[in-house]
């Protein structure tokens, strides 16, 4: 597609369940970012992938959060044993290379009951 | 730590007027700055960027000004239109680590017809 695609667009789950969020970046973009956005707030960096280099995981808030990326394509963000404070919009962005303007998807709105 | 903040959380302007949205940053090593626009339910959309070797950059109806002395960034929107109503974020990254972008908490722009 022409833009960054994220799925699902909305996810409602019970506390304690695991969730997996998907991001399809723009073709050819080597850099991929995940952010968390709580209601009415700015974006909180979670993790960054650049090609086949080791990802920068320094923004992951706990070991319940993990992410993977296959080469320069799809990425998945997994949250295990979800807590209510995990409720937020999770945004994915990609860019041709790091340090360049990022193109964002419309996010996954995650609600933990 | 990094700190990117905004002076005005909400800005209301009359259609046709010019808008100025401000942003302060704390890291003197910040090297690259971006303004994003986020409409409700959407991901942030790139508006304009500027590097630290410049103090002004113009786009279509938008101008970004950078004052490195006081660590201040502003976005000027000329002839503001109802379609400009959104939340605007500034983001910055230091030259030594393009992996991470630090986002401000956002300013909501309301354009009154």
Short mmCIF file of C-alpha atoms in Angstrom, two decimals:
data_model
loop_
_atom_site.label_atom_id
_atom_site.label_comp_id
_atom_site.label_asym_id
_atom_site.label_seq_id
_atom_site.Cartn_x
_atom_site.Cartn_y
_atom_site.Cartn_z
CA UNK A 1 0.00 0.00 0.00
CA UNK A 2 0.90 3.66 -0.17
CA UNK A 3 1.11 4.28 3.56
CA UNK A 4 1.89 2.60 6.85
CA UNK A 5 -0.80 0.10 7.71
CA UNK A 6 -1.61 -1.06 11.23
CA UNK A 7 -3.94 -3.76 12.42
CA UNK A 8 -6.21 -4.14 14.17
CA UNK A 9 -7.45 -0.58 14.32
CA UNK A 10 -9.15 -1.30 17.62
CA UNK A 11 -8.56 -4.01 20.19
CA UNK A 12 -10.48 -4.62 23.38
CA UNK A 13 -9.23 -7.34 25.68
CA UNK A 14 -9.37 -8.46 29.25
CA UNK A 15 -6.66 -7.74 31.75
CA UNK A 16 -4.07 -10.50 31.78
CA UNK A 17 -4.47 -11.48 28.15
CA UNK A 18 -1.71 -11.19 25.56
CA UNK A 19 -2.13 -8.96 22.51
CA UNK A 20 -0.25 -8.71 19.25
CA UNK A 21 -0.26 -5.58 17.14
CA UNK A 22 0.88 -5.50 13.55
CA UNK A 23 2.56 -2.86 11.42
CA UNK A 24 3.20 -2.92 7.68
CA UNK A 25 5.66 -0.15 6.86
CA UNK A 26 6.03 1.64 3.56
CA UNK A 27 7.92 -0.53 1.12
CA UNK A 28 11.61 0.36 1.02
CA UNK A 29 11.64 2.06 4.40
CA UNK A 30 14.48 0.66 6.46
CA UNK A 31 13.62 2.37 9.75
CA UNK A 32 10.58 1.42 11.80
CA UNK A 33 9.40 2.89 15.09
CA UNK A 34 6.74 2.01 17.65
CA UNK A 35 5.25 4.67 19.90
CA UNK A 36 2.62 4.71 22.61
CA UNK A 37 0.19 7.62 22.93
CA UNK A 38 -1.97 7.93 25.99
CA UNK A 39 -5.11 10.02 25.80
CA UNK A 40 -4.34 13.71 25.40
CA UNK A 41 -0.62 13.18 25.54
CA UNK A 42 2.36 13.16 23.25
CA UNK A 43 4.10 10.17 21.75
CA UNK A 44 6.26 7.94 23.91
CA UNK A 45 9.07 6.13 22.09
CA UNK A 46 9.02 2.34 22.55
CA UNK A 47 11.37 0.67 20.09
CA UNK A 48 13.25 1.32 16.85
CA UNK A 49 14.38 -1.04 14.09
CA UNK A 50 16.91 -0.17 11.40
CA UNK A 51 17.45 -2.76 8.72
CA UNK A 52 19.18 -5.81 10.12
CA UNK A 53 20.84 -3.95 12.98
CA UNK A 54 20.05 -4.73 16.61
CA UNK A 55 16.89 -2.82 17.60
CA UNK A 56 16.91 0.02 20.09
CA UNK A 57 14.61 -1.33 22.81
CA UNK A 58 15.37 1.35 25.36
CA UNK A 59 11.82 2.72 25.38
CA UNK A 60 10.01 -0.51 26.22
CA UNK A 61 8.35 0.09 29.61
CA UNK A 62 8.62 -3.44 30.96
CA UNK A 63 9.59 -6.98 30.00
CA UNK A 64 5.93 -7.60 29.14
CA UNK A 65 6.55 -5.63 25.96
CA UNK A 66 8.44 -7.07 23.02
CA UNK A 67 8.65 -6.44 19.30
CA UNK A 68 9.98 -8.16 16.27
CA UNK A 69 10.62 -7.19 12.70
CA UNK A 70 11.39 -9.48 9.82
CA UNK A 71 14.06 -7.83 7.70
CA UNK A 72 12.66 -4.57 6.38
CA UNK A 73 9.05 -5.61 6.37
CA UNK A 74 6.30 -6.35 8.87
CA UNK A 75 6.72 -5.69 12.58
CA UNK A 76 4.71 -6.99 15.50
CA UNK A 77 4.46 -5.51 18.96
CA UNK A 78 3.44 -7.98 21.64
CA UNK A 79 2.18 -7.10 25.09
CA UNK A 80 1.95 -10.00 27.50
CA UNK A 81 -0.29 -10.17 30.57
CA UNK A 82 -1.90 -6.84 29.72
CA UNK A 83 -2.64 -4.33 32.45
CA UNK A 84 -5.14 -1.48 32.46
CA UNK A 85 -2.32 1.05 32.20
CA UNK A 86 -1.45 -0.44 28.83
CA UNK A 87 -4.60 1.13 27.41
CA UNK A 88 -3.44 3.61 24.77
CA UNK A 89 -3.05 4.12 21.05
CA UNK A 90 -0.01 2.31 19.69
CA UNK A 91 1.46 4.03 16.66
CA UNK A 92 3.89 2.66 14.14
CA UNK A 93 6.00 4.82 11.86
CA UNK A 94 8.54 4.16 9.16
CA UNK A 95 11.12 6.22 7.33
CA UNK A 96 13.52 5.60 4.48
CA UNK A 97 16.38 5.86 6.92
CA UNK A 98 16.83 6.94 10.51
CA UNK A 99 16.80 10.63 11.21
CA UNK A 100 14.32 11.35 8.44
CA UNK A 101 10.66 12.35 8.71
CA UNK A 102 8.53 9.45 9.78
CA UNK A 103 5.32 8.32 8.12
CA UNK A 104 2.78 7.18 10.67
CA UNK A 105 -0.01 4.66 10.56
CA UNK A 106 -3.33 5.50 12.15
CA UNK A 107 -2.55 3.36 15.17
CA UNK A 108 -4.16 0.57 17.13
CA UNK A 109 -6.44 1.75 19.92
CA UNK A 110 -5.96 -0.77 22.73
CA UNK A 111 -8.45 -0.93 25.57
CA UNK A 112 -7.84 -3.21 28.55
CA UNK A 113 -10.94 -4.04 30.57
CA UNK B 1 16.69 13.64 30.31
CA UNK B 2 15.10 14.98 27.20
CA UNK B 3 12.35 17.54 27.48
CA UNK B 4 10.28 18.95 24.71
CA UNK B 5 7.33 21.03 25.81
CA UNK B 6 4.76 23.42 24.50
CA UNK B 7 3.79 26.81 25.95
CA UNK B 8 0.10 26.74 25.00
CA UNK B 9 -1.91 23.55 25.22
CA UNK B 10 -4.87 25.08 23.34
CA UNK B 11 -4.92 27.84 20.76
CA UNK B 12 -8.10 29.31 19.26
CA UNK B 13 -7.87 31.50 16.17
CA UNK B 14 -10.27 33.02 13.69
CA UNK B 15 -10.32 31.65 10.19
CA UNK B 16 -8.00 33.68 8.02
CA UNK B 17 -5.76 34.78 10.87
CA UNK B 18 -2.19 33.61 11.29
CA UNK B 19 -1.40 31.01 13.95
CA UNK B 20 1.79 30.60 15.92
CA UNK B 21 2.46 27.43 17.88
CA UNK B 22 5.48 27.34 20.15
CA UNK B 23 7.73 24.62 21.44
CA UNK B 24 10.66 24.63 23.85
CA UNK B 25 13.35 22.00 24.07
CA UNK B 26 16.03 21.43 26.64
CA UNK B 27 18.80 19.50 24.91
CA UNK B 28 21.40 21.78 23.38
CA UNK B 29 22.53 18.82 21.25
CA UNK B 30 19.17 18.67 19.49
CA UNK B 31 19.96 18.63 15.82
CA UNK B 32 16.81 17.95 13.88
CA UNK B 33 13.28 19.17 14.49
CA UNK B 34 9.95 18.19 12.98
CA UNK B 35 6.42 19.51 13.25
CA UNK B 36 3.56 17.06 12.96
CA UNK B 37 -0.19 17.55 12.68
CA UNK B 38 -2.52 14.98 14.19
CA UNK B 39 -6.22 14.90 13.42
CA UNK B 40 -8.61 13.01 15.63
CA UNK B 41 -8.30 9.26 15.17
CA UNK B 42 -5.36 9.58 12.80
CA UNK B 43 -1.63 9.19 13.06
CA UNK B 44 0.63 12.26 13.05
CA UNK B 45 1.26 13.76 9.65
CA UNK B 46 4.57 15.41 8.72
CA UNK B 47 4.28 19.16 8.14
CA UNK B 48 7.78 20.60 7.99
CA UNK B 49 11.24 20.00 9.36
CA UNK B 50 14.36 21.99 10.07
CA UNK B 51 17.94 21.15 10.92
CA UNK B 52 20.03 22.98 13.47
CA UNK B 53 22.17 24.66 10.83
CA UNK B 54 19.14 26.71 9.76
CA UNK B 55 16.98 29.23 11.62
CA UNK B 56 14.04 29.42 9.24
CA UNK B 57 12.35 27.22 6.72
CA UNK B 58 9.21 27.83 4.71
CA UNK B 59 6.67 25.51 3.21
CA UNK B 60 3.24 26.01 1.79
CA UNK B 61 1.47 28.37 4.25
CA UNK B 62 3.79 27.18 7.03
CA UNK B 63 7.06 28.51 8.39
CA UNK B 64 9.24 26.98 11.07
CA UNK B 65 11.56 29.20 13.08
CA UNK B 66 14.39 27.84 15.20
CA UNK B 67 16.14 29.86 17.89
CA UNK B 68 18.97 27.74 19.20
CA UNK B 69 20.08 30.38 21.66
CA UNK B 70 16.91 30.03 23.72
CA UNK B 71 16.08 26.51 22.54
CA UNK B 72 12.78 27.53 21.02
CA UNK B 73 10.92 26.33 17.97
CA UNK B 74 7.78 27.79 16.45
CA UNK B 75 5.35 26.88 13.71
CA UNK B 76 3.60 29.67 11.90
CA UNK B 77 0.51 28.91 9.83
CA UNK B 78 -0.61 31.65 7.47
CA UNK B 79 -4.27 32.30 6.72
CA UNK B 80 -5.44 29.54 9.04
CA UNK B 81 -8.27 27.42 7.68
CA UNK B 82 -10.82 25.17 9.42
CA UNK B 83 -8.95 22.17 8.03
CA UNK B 84 -5.95 23.22 10.08
CA UNK B 85 -7.81 22.35 13.27
CA UNK B 86 -5.81 19.54 14.88
CA UNK B 87 -3.20 18.83 17.52
CA UNK B 88 0.30 19.93 16.57
CA UNK B 89 3.41 18.25 17.94
CA UNK B 90 7.02 19.23 17.78
CA UNK B 91 9.61 16.50 17.83
CA UNK B 92 13.37 16.61 18.09
CA UNK B 93 16.28 14.28 17.93
CA UNK B 94 19.88 14.83 18.94
CA UNK B 95 22.54 14.46 16.31
CA UNK B 96 24.26 11.73 18.28
CA UNK B 97 21.23 9.45 18.28
CA UNK B 98 18.83 9.60 15.39
CA UNK B 99 17.20 6.46 16.73
CA UNK B 100 14.90 8.42 19.00
CA UNK B 101 12.58 11.29 18.46
CA UNK B 102 11.25 13.11 21.50
CA UNK B 103 7.77 14.52 21.17
CA UNK B 104 6.14 17.38 23.02
CA UNK B 105 2.71 16.99 24.59
CA UNK B 106 0.98 18.83 21.76
CA UNK B 107 -1.00 22.02 21.16
CA UNK B 108 -4.61 21.83 20.06
CA UNK B 109 -5.44 24.39 17.40
CA UNK B 110 -9.11 25.38 17.09
CA UNK B 111 -10.00 27.42 14.03
CA UNK B 112 -13.24 29.32 14.36
CA UNK B 113 -15.14 29.98 11.12
#
